[in-house]
Coordinates of N, CA and C in Angstrom, one line a residue:
M17 N 148.1 68.0 155.4 CA 147.9 69.1 154.5 C 148.9 69.0 153.4
K18 N 148.5 69.0 152.1 CA 149.4 68.9 151.0 C 149.2 70.1 150.0
T19 N 150.3 70.4 149.4 CA 150.3 71.5 148.3 C 150.6 70.9 147.0
I20 N 149.8 71.1 146.0 CA 150.0 70.6 144.6 C 149.7 71.8 143.7
T21 N 150.3 71.6 142.5 CA 150.0 72.6 141.4 C 148.7 72.4 140.8
Q22 N 148.2 73.4 140.1 CA 147.0 73.3 139.4 C 147.1 72.2 138.3
R23 N 148.2 72.0 137.7 CA 148.4 71.0 136.6 C 148.3 69.6 137.3
E24 N 149.0 69.5 138.5 CA 148.9 68.2 139.2 C 147.5 67.8 139.6
F25 N 146.8 68.8 140.0 CA 145.4 68.5 140.3 C 144.6 68.1 139.1
R26 N 144.8 68.8 138.0 CA 144.1 68.5 136.8 C 144.4 67.1 136.3
N27 N 145.7 66.6 136.4 CA 146.1 65.3 136.0 C 145.6 64.2 136.9
N28 N 145.4 64.5 138.2 CA 145.0 63.5 139.2 C 143.8 63.9 140.0
S29 N 142.9 64.5 139.4 CA 141.7 65.1 140.1 C 140.9 64.0 140.9
A30 N 140.7 62.9 140.2 CA 139.9 61.8 140.9 C 140.6 61.3 142.2
A31 N 141.9 61.1 142.1 CA 142.7 60.6 143.3 C 142.7 61.7 144.4
V32 N 142.8 63.0 144.0 CA 142.8 64.1 144.9 C 141.5 64.1 145.7
M33 N 140.4 64.1 144.9 CA 139.1 64.2 145.5 C 138.8 63.0 146.4
D34 N 139.3 61.8 146.0 CA 139.1 60.7 146.9 C 139.9 60.9 148.3
A35 N 141.1 61.5 148.1 CA 141.9 61.8 149.3 C 141.2 62.8 150.2
V36 N 140.5 63.8 149.6 CA 139.8 64.9 150.3 C 138.6 64.2 151.1
E37 N 137.9 63.4 150.4 CA 136.8 62.7 151.1 C 137.3 61.8 152.2
A38 N 138.5 61.4 152.1 CA 139.1 60.5 153.2 C 139.6 61.4 154.4
G39 N 139.6 62.7 154.2 CA 140.1 63.6 155.3 C 141.3 64.5 155.0
E40 N 141.9 64.4 153.8 CA 143.1 65.1 153.5 C 142.7 66.5 153.0
T41 N 143.6 67.5 153.3 CA 143.4 68.9 152.9 C 144.5 69.2 151.8
Y42 N 144.0 69.8 150.7 CA 145.0 70.2 149.6 C 144.9 71.7 149.4
H43 N 146.1 72.3 149.2 CA 146.3 73.7 148.7 C 146.7 73.6 147.3
I44 N 146.0 74.2 146.4 CA 146.3 74.2 145.0 C 147.0 75.5 144.6
T45 N 148.1 75.4 143.9 CA 148.8 76.7 143.5 C 149.0 76.8 142.0
R46 N 149.1 78.0 141.6 CA 149.4 78.3 140.2 C 150.5 79.4 140.2
N47 N 151.6 79.0 139.5 CA 152.8 79.9 139.5 C 153.2 80.3 140.9
G48 N 153.1 79.4 141.8 CA 153.6 79.6 143.2 C 152.6 80.3 144.1
I49 N 151.4 80.6 143.5 CA 150.4 81.4 144.3 C 149.2 80.5 144.6
E50 N 148.8 80.4 145.8 CA 147.7 79.6 146.2 C 146.4 80.1 145.5
V51 N 145.7 79.3 144.8 CA 144.5 79.7 144.1 C 143.2 79.0 144.7
A52 N 143.4 77.9 145.4 CA 142.3 77.2 145.9 C 142.7 76.3 147.1
E53 N 141.7 76.0 147.9 CA 141.9 75.0 149.0 C 140.8 74.0 149.0
L54 N 141.2 72.7 149.0 CA 140.2 71.7 149.1 C 140.3 71.0 150.5
R55 N 139.2 71.0 151.2 CA 139.2 70.4 152.5 C 137.9 69.6 152.7
P56 N 138.0 68.5 153.5 CA 136.9 67.6 153.7 C 135.7 68.3 154.3
L57 N 134.5 68.0 153.9 CA 133.3 68.5 154.5 C 133.2 67.9 155.9
T58 N 132.9 68.7 156.8 CA 132.7 68.2 158.2 C 131.2 68.3 158.6
R59 N 130.6 67.2 159.0 CA 129.2 67.3 159.5 C 129.2 67.6 160.9
R60 N 128.4 68.5 161.3 CA 128.2 68.9 162.7 C 127.8 67.7 163.5
R61 N 128.4 67.6 164.7 CA 128.1 66.4 165.5 C 126.6 66.6 166.0
R62 N 125.8 65.6 165.8 CA 124.4 65.7 166.1 C 124.2 65.5 167.6
P63 N 123.4 66.4 168.2 CA 123.1 66.2 169.6 C 122.2 65.0 169.8
S64 N 122.3 64.5 171.0 CA 121.4 63.4 171.4 C 120.0 63.9 171.7
A65 N 119.0 63.0 171.7 CA 117.7 63.4 172.1 C 117.6 64.0 173.5
E66 N 118.4 63.4 174.4 CA 118.5 63.9 175.8 C 119.0 65.4 175.8
Q67 N 120.0 65.7 175.0 CA 120.6 67.0 174.9 C 119.6 68.0 174.3
L68 N 118.9 67.5 173.3 CA 117.9 68.4 172.7 C 116.7 68.7 173.6
V69 N 116.2 67.7 174.3 CA 115.1 67.9 175.2 C 115.5 68.9 176.3
A70 N 116.6 68.7 176.9 CA 117.1 69.5 177.9 C 117.2 71.0 177.5
R71 N 117.7 71.2 176.3 CA 117.9 72.5 175.7 C 116.5 73.2 175.6
H72 N 115.5 72.4 175.0 CA 114.2 73.0 174.6 C 113.4 73.2 175.9
R73 N 113.6 72.5 176.9 CA 112.9 72.8 178.2 C 113.2 74.2 178.7
M74 N 114.3 74.8 178.3 CA 114.8 76.1 178.7 C 114.3 77.2 177.8
L75 N 113.8 76.8 176.6 CA 113.4 77.8 175.6 C 111.9 78.3 175.9
P76 N 111.6 79.5 175.4 CA 110.2 80.0 175.6 C 109.2 79.0 174.9
H77 N 108.0 79.0 175.4 CA 107.0 78.1 174.7 C 106.6 78.7 173.4
V78 N 106.5 77.8 172.4 CA 106.0 78.1 171.1 C 104.7 77.3 170.8
D79 N 103.6 77.9 170.4 CA 102.4 77.3 170.2 C 102.3 76.8 168.8
Y80 N 102.5 75.4 168.6 CA 102.5 74.9 167.3 C 101.1 75.0 166.6
A81 N 100.0 74.8 167.4 CA 98.7 75.0 166.8 C 98.5 76.4 166.2
Q82 N 99.0 77.4 166.9 CA 98.9 78.8 166.4 C 99.7 78.9 165.2
M83 N 100.9 78.3 165.2 CA 101.7 78.4 164.0 C 101.0 77.9 162.7
R84 N 100.4 76.7 162.9 CA 99.7 76.0 161.8 C 98.4 76.8 161.4
A85 N 97.7 77.4 162.4 CA 96.6 78.2 162.0 C 97.0 79.4 161.2
E86 N 98.1 80.0 161.6 CA 98.5 81.2 160.8 C 98.9 80.8 159.4
A87 N 99.6 79.6 159.3 CA 100.0 79.1 157.9 C 98.7 78.8 157.1
D88 N 97.7 78.2 157.8 CA 96.5 77.8 157.0 C 95.8 79.0 156.5
E89 N 96.0 80.1 157.0 CA 95.3 81.3 156.5 C 95.8 81.6 155.1
L90 N 97.0 81.1 154.7 CA 97.5 81.3 153.4 C 96.7 80.5 152.4
F91 N 96.0 79.5 152.8 CA 95.3 78.5 151.9 C 93.9 78.6 152.2
E92 N 93.2 79.6 151.8 CA 91.8 79.8 152.2 C 90.9 78.7 151.7
G93 N 90.1 78.2 152.5 CA 89.1 77.2 152.1 C 89.6 75.7 152.2
E94 N 90.9 75.6 152.6 CA 91.4 74.2 152.8 C 91.4 73.8 154.2
E95 N 90.7 72.7 154.5 CA 90.6 72.3 155.9 C 91.7 71.3 156.3
R96 N 92.0 71.4 157.5 CA 93.0 70.4 158.1 C 92.3 69.4 159.0
V97 N 92.6 68.2 158.8 CA 91.9 67.1 159.6 C 92.9 66.6 160.7
D98 N 92.4 66.7 161.9 CA 93.2 66.3 163.0 C 92.5 65.2 163.8
D99 N 92.8 64.0 163.7 CA 92.2 62.9 164.4 C 93.2 62.4 165.5
D100 N 92.7 61.4 166.3 CA 93.6 60.9 167.3 C 94.8 60.2 166.7
P101 N 96.0 60.4 167.3 CA 97.2 59.7 166.8 C 97.1 58.2 166.8
W102 N 97.8 57.6 165.9 CA 97.9 56.1 166.0 C 98.6 55.7 167.2
E103 N 98.5 54.4 167.5 CA 99.3 53.7 168.5 C 100.8 53.8 168.1
R104 N 101.7 54.0 169.0 CA 103.1 54.0 168.7 C 103.5 52.7 168.0
R105 N 104.2 52.8 166.9 CA 104.4 51.6 166.0 C 105.7 50.9 166.4
R106 N 106.6 51.5 167.2 CA 107.8 50.8 167.5 C 108.1 50.9 169.0
A107 N 108.3 49.8 169.6 CA 108.6 49.8 171.1 C 110.1 50.1 171.4
D108 N 110.9 49.6 170.5 CA 112.4 49.8 170.8 C 112.8 51.1 170.3
R109 N 113.8 51.7 171.0 CA 114.3 53.0 170.7 C 115.2 52.8 169.5
L110 N 115.1 53.7 168.5 CA 115.9 53.6 167.3 C 117.1 54.5 167.3
P111 N 118.2 54.1 166.6 CA 119.4 55.0 166.6 C 119.2 56.3 166.0
T112 N 118.4 56.4 165.0 CA 118.1 57.7 164.3 C 116.8 57.8 163.7
G113 N 116.3 58.9 163.4 CA 115.0 59.1 162.8 C 114.7 60.6 162.6
V114 N 113.7 60.9 161.7 CA 113.4 62.3 161.4 C 112.3 62.8 162.3
L115 N 112.5 64.0 162.9 CA 111.5 64.7 163.6 C 110.7 65.6 162.7
D116 N 109.4 65.5 162.7 CA 108.6 66.4 161.9 C 108.5 67.7 162.7
T117 N 107.9 68.7 162.2 CA 107.9 70.1 162.8 C 107.2 70.1 164.1
C118 N 106.1 69.5 164.2 CA 105.4 69.5 165.5 C 106.2 68.8 166.6
T119 N 106.9 67.8 166.3 CA 107.7 67.1 167.3 C 108.8 68.0 167.7
Y120 N 109.5 68.6 166.8 CA 110.6 69.5 167.1 C 110.1 70.7 168.0
I121 N 108.9 71.3 167.7 CA 108.4 72.4 168.5 C 108.1 71.9 169.9
D122 N 107.6 70.7 170.1 CA 107.3 70.2 171.4 C 108.4 69.4 172.1
L123 N 109.6 69.5 171.7 CA 110.7 68.8 172.3 C 110.8 68.9 173.8
G124 N 110.6 70.2 174.2 CA 110.7 70.4 175.7 C 109.7 69.7 176.5
T125 N 108.6 69.2 175.9 CA 107.6 68.5 176.7 C 107.7 67.0 176.6
L126 N 108.6 66.5 175.8 CA 108.7 65.1 175.5 C 109.7 64.3 176.3
N127 N 109.5 63.0 176.5 CA 110.5 62.2 177.1 C 111.5 61.7 176.1
P128 N 112.8 62.0 176.3 CA 113.8 61.7 175.3 C 113.8 60.2 174.9
E129 N 113.3 59.3 175.8 CA 113.3 57.9 175.6 C 112.3 57.5 174.5
A130 N 111.4 58.5 174.2 CA 110.4 58.2 173.1 C 110.9 58.7 171.8
L131 N 112.1 59.2 171.7 CA 112.7 59.7 170.5 C 113.9 58.9 170.1
P132 N 114.3 59.0 168.8 CA 115.5 58.3 168.4 C 116.8 58.8 169.2
V133 N 117.8 58.0 169.2 CA 119.0 58.4 170.0 C 119.6 59.7 169.4
A134 N 119.7 59.8 168.1 CA 120.3 60.9 167.4 C 119.3 61.4 166.4
P135 N 118.4 62.3 166.7 CA 117.4 62.8 165.8 C 117.9 63.6 164.6
E136 N 117.2 63.6 163.5 CA 117.5 64.4 162.3 C 116.3 65.4 162.1
L137 N 116.7 66.5 161.4 CA 115.7 67.5 161.1 C 115.8 67.8 159.6
T138 N 114.7 68.2 159.0 CA 114.7 68.4 157.5 C 114.7 69.9 157.2
A139 N 115.1 70.2 156.0 CA 115.1 71.6 155.5 C 113.7 72.1 155.5
V140 N 112.7 71.2 155.3 CA 111.3 71.7 155.3 C 110.9 72.2 156.7
T141 N 111.3 71.6 157.7 CA 111.0 72.1 159.1 C 111.7 73.5 159.3
L142 N 113.0 73.6 158.8 CA 113.6 74.9 158.9 C 112.8 76.0 158.1
A143 N 112.2 75.6 157.0 CA 111.4 76.5 156.2 C 110.1 76.9 157.0
E144 N 109.5 75.9 157.7 CA 108.3 76.2 158.5 C 108.7 77.1 159.7
L145 N 109.8 76.9 160.3 CA 110.2 77.8 161.4 C 110.5 79.2 160.9
Q146 N 111.1 79.3 159.7 CA 111.4 80.6 159.2 C 110.0 81.3 158.9
R147 N 109.1 80.6 158.3 CA 107.8 81.1 158.0 C 107.1 81.6 159.3
A148 N 107.2 80.8 160.3 CA 106.5 81.1 161.6 C 107.1 82.4 162.2
V149 N 108.4 82.6 162.1 CA 109.0 83.9 162.5 C 108.4 85.1 161.7
A150 N 108.3 84.9 160.4 CA 107.9 86.0 159.5 C 106.4 86.3 159.8
M151 N 105.6 85.3 160.2 CA 104.2 85.5 160.4 C 103.8 85.8 161.8
A152 N 104.7 85.9 162.7 CA 104.4 86.2 164.1 C 103.6 87.5 164.3
K153 N 102.6 87.5 165.1 CA 101.7 88.7 165.2 C 102.1 89.6 166.4
D154 N 103.0 89.2 167.2 CA 103.4 90.0 168.3 C 104.9 89.8 168.6
P155 N 105.5 90.7 169.3 CA 107.0 90.6 169.6 C 107.3 89.4 170.4
A156 N 106.5 89.0 171.4 CA 106.8 87.9 172.3 C 106.8 86.6 171.5
A157 N 105.8 86.4 170.6 CA 105.7 85.2 169.8 C 106.9 85.2 168.8
R158 N 107.3 86.3 168.3 CA 108.4 86.4 167.3 C 109.7 86.0 168.0
A159 N 109.9 86.5 169.2 CA 111.1 86.2 170.0 C 111.2 84.7 170.3
A160 N 110.1 84.1 170.8 CA 110.1 82.7 171.1 C 110.4 81.9 169.9
R161 N 109.8 82.2 168.8 CA 110.0 81.5 167.5 C 111.5 81.6 167.0
M162 N 112.0 82.8 167.2 CA 113.4 83.0 166.8 C 114.3 82.1 167.6
E163 N 114.0 81.9 168.9 CA 114.9 81.1 169.7 C 114.8 79.6 169.2
K164 N 113.6 79.2 168.9 CA 113.4 77.8 168.4 C 114.2 77.7 167.1
L165 N 114.0 78.6 166.2 CA 114.7 78.6 164.9 C 116.3 78.6 165.1
G166 N 116.7 79.5 166.0 CA 118.2 79.5 166.3 C 118.7 78.2 166.8
A167 N 117.9 77.5 167.7 CA 118.4 76.2 168.2 C 118.4 75.2 167.1
A168 N 117.5 75.2 166.2 CA 117.5 74.3 165.1 C 118.7 74.5 164.2
V169 N 119.0 75.8 163.9 CA 120.2 76.1 163.0 C 121.5 75.6 163.7
A170 N 121.5 75.8 165.0 CA 122.8 75.5 165.8 C 122.9 74.0 165.9
D171 N 121.8 73.2 166.0 CA 121.9 71.8 166.4 C 121.9 70.8 165.2
F172 N 121.4 71.3 164.0 CA 121.2 70.3 162.9 C 121.8 70.8 161.6
D173 N 122.3 69.8 160.9 CA 122.5 70.0 159.4 C 121.3 69.4 158.8
P174 N 120.3 70.2 158.3 CA 119.1 69.7 157.9 C 119.2 68.8 156.6
L175 N 118.4 67.7 156.6 CA 118.3 66.8 155.4 C 117.6 67.6 154.3
P176 N 118.1 67.6 153.1 CA 117.5 68.4 152.0 C 116.3 67.7 151.4
F177 N 115.5 68.5 150.8 CA 114.4 68.1 149.9 C 115.0 68.0 148.5
D178 N 115.7 66.9 148.1 CA 116.4 66.8 146.9 C 115.6 66.2 145.8
G179 N 116.2 65.8 144.7 CA 115.5 65.2 143.6 C 114.8 63.9 143.9
D180 N 115.5 63.1 144.7 CA 114.9 61.8 145.1 C 113.7 62.0 146.0
A181 N 113.8 63.0 146.9 CA 112.7 63.3 147.8 C 111.5 63.9 147.0
A182 N 111.8 64.7 145.9 CA 110.8 65.2 145.1 C 110.0 64.1 144.4
A183 N 110.7 63.1 143.9 CA 110.1 62.0 143.2 C 109.2 61.2 144.2
R184 N 109.7 61.0 145.4 CA 108.9 60.2 146.4 C 107.7 61.0 146.9
Y185 N 107.9 62.4 146.9 CA 106.7 63.2 147.2 C 105.5 63.0 146.4
G186 N 105.8 62.9 145.1 CA 104.7 62.6 144.1 C 104.0 61.2 144.5
T187 N 104.8 60.2 144.9 CA 104.2 59.0 145.3 C 103.4 59.1 146.5
L188 N 103.8 59.9 147.5 CA 103.1 60.0 148.7 C 101.8 60.8 148.5
I189 N 101.8 61.8 147.5 CA 100.6 62.5 147.2 C 99.6 61.5 146.6
A190 N 100.1 60.6 145.7 CA 99.2 59.6 145.1 C 98.6 58.7 146.1
L191 N 99.4 58.3 147.1 CA 98.9 57.4 148.1 C 97.9 58.1 149.0
T192 N 98.1 59.4 149.3 CA 97.2 60.1 150.1 C 95.8 60.3 149.4
I193 N 95.9 60.5 148.1 CA 94.6 60.6 147.3 C 93.9 59.3 147.2
A194 N 94.7 58.2 147.1 CA 94.1 56.9 147.0 C 93.4 56.5 148.3
A195 N 93.9 57.1 149.4 CA 93.2 56.9 150.7 C 92.1 57.8 151.0
N196 N 91.6 58.5 149.9 CA 90.5 59.4 150.0 C 90.8 60.6 150.9
R197 N 92.0 61.0 150.9 CA 92.4 62.2 151.8 C 92.9 63.3 150.9
D198 N 92.7 64.5 151.4 CA 93.1 65.7 150.6 C 94.6 66.0 151.0
P199 N 95.5 65.9 150.0 CA 96.9 66.2 150.3 C 97.2 67.7 150.5
R200 N 96.4 68.6 150.1 CA 96.7 70.0 150.0 C 97.0 70.6 151.4
P201 N 96.2 70.3 152.5 CA 96.6 70.8 153.8 C 97.8 70.2 154.4
R202 N 98.3 69.1 153.7 CA 99.5 68.3 154.3 C 100.7 68.5 153.4
R203 N 100.8 69.5 152.7 CA 101.9 69.7 151.7 C 103.3 69.5 152.5
M204 N 103.5 70.3 153.5 CA 104.8 70.3 154.2 C 105.0 69.0 154.9
D205 N 103.9 68.4 155.5 CA 104.1 67.1 156.2 C 104.5 66.0 155.2
L206 N 103.9 66.0 154.0 CA 104.3 65.0 153.0 C 105.7 65.2 152.5
M207 N 106.2 66.5 152.4 CA 107.5 66.7 152.0 C 108.5 66.2 153.0
I208 N 108.2 66.4 154.3 CA 109.1 65.8 155.3 C 109.0 64.3 155.3
A209 N 107.9 63.7 155.1 CA 107.7 62.3 155.0 C 108.5 61.7 153.8
A210 N 108.6 62.5 152.7 CA 109.3 62.0 151.5 C 110.8 62.0 151.8
I211 N 111.3 63.0 152.5 CA 112.7 63.0 152.9 C 113.1 61.8 153.7
A212 N 112.2 61.5 154.7 CA 112.5 60.4 155.6 C 112.4 59.1 154.8
S213 N 111.4 59.0 153.9 CA 111.2 57.8 153.1 C 112.4 57.4 152.2
V214 N 112.9 58.4 151.5 CA 114.0 58.0 150.6 C 115.3 57.7 151.3
R215 N 115.4 58.1 152.5 CA 116.6 57.8 153.3 C 116.4 56.5 154.2
G216 N 115.2 55.9 154.1 CA 114.9 54.8 154.9 C 114.8 55.0 156.4
L217 N 114.5 56.3 156.8 CA 114.4 56.7 158.2 C 113.0 56.7 158.7
P218 N 112.8 56.3 160.0 CA 111.4 56.5 160.5 C 111.1 57.9 160.8
L219 N 109.8 58.3 160.8 CA 109.4 59.6 160.9 C 108.6 59.7 162.3
Y220 N 109.1 60.6 163.1 CA 108.5 60.8 164.5 C 107.6 62.0 164.4
T221 N 106.3 61.8 164.9 CA 105.3 62.9 164.8 C 104.4 62.9 166.0
R222 N 103.8 64.1 166.2 CA 102.8 64.2 167.2 C 101.4 64.1 166.6
N223 N 101.4 64.1 165.2 CA 100.1 64.1 164.5 C 100.1 63.0 163.5
A224 N 100.1 61.7 163.9 CA 100.3 60.6 163.1 C 99.1 60.5 162.0
D225 N 98.0 61.1 162.3 CA 96.9 61.1 161.4 C 97.3 61.7 160.1
D226 N 98.2 62.7 160.1 CA 98.6 63.4 158.9 C 99.2 62.4 157.9
F227 N 99.7 61.3 158.3 CA 100.4 60.4 157.5 C 99.6 59.1 157.2
K228 N 98.4 59.0 157.5 CA 97.6 57.8 157.2 C 97.5 57.6 155.7
G229 N 97.6 56.3 155.4 CA 97.6 56.0 154.0 C 99.0 55.8 153.4
L230 N 100.0 56.1 154.2 CA 101.4 56.0 153.6 C 102.1 54.7 154.1
E231 N 101.3 53.8 154.6 CA 101.9 52.5 155.1 C 102.7 51.8 154.0
G232 N 103.9 51.4 154.3 CA 104.8 50.8 153.3 C 105.7 51.7 152.7
A233 N 105.4 53.0 152.7 CA 106.3 54.0 152.1 C 107.2 54.7 153.2
V234 N 106.6 54.9 154.4 CA 107.4 55.5 155.4 C 106.9 54.9 156.8
A235 N 107.9 54.6 157.6 CA 107.5 54.1 159.0 C 107.3 55.3 159.9
V236 N 106.1 55.4 160.4 CA 105.6 56.5 161.3 C 105.6 56.1 162.7
V237 N 106.2 56.9 163.6 CA 106.3 56.6 165.0 C 105.6 57.8 165.7
S238 N 104.5 57.5 166.4 CA 103.7 58.5 167.1 C 104.4 58.7 168.5
V239 N 104.5 60.0 168.9 CA 105.1 60.3 170.2 C 104.2 61.3 170.9

């Protein structure tokens, strides 16, 4: 931990920020009074797939199909197509990858060996979990969904839907249309796929059909 004046920080800001990124903490003072603190960002240690599955086996059951049906009520007249999942595309276990929402919901029923060693979750899934809590139609469903949401918040620093992901999202929409498929019922799925795609991460899903037509843009692993 180091203490520097505001003038010293202004004159050496690039070097100070490099040091902060490397793990140093700085207290910045003005006229002898501390006015700011710079500390390195710390990423929460990601739980392993084994830890996640063990935790979720103890949580109340959440019905993903019911969650999606409630969400689909918001988009009247738009149909969701659910076909048989693809064959699993990767035999070897990968070090990391993105779980889509249905995979996260079903964690307690999955074999951790079918998942990446250290899974990632996206902000889109957090949004879907928040929506599911808000739309719950009875106290029991709301309580179960709150526990799922709470576990996600505790276990993950979600990957954001940033500018790069937004640009890739447009590409995935175009690919979906080119495959003669309607992207509208798959809005959230395609946003998750875009986040995985721009980071070069595989996408783990229980509904691989939702991502047909995206070959070459994102690696999909069916679980």
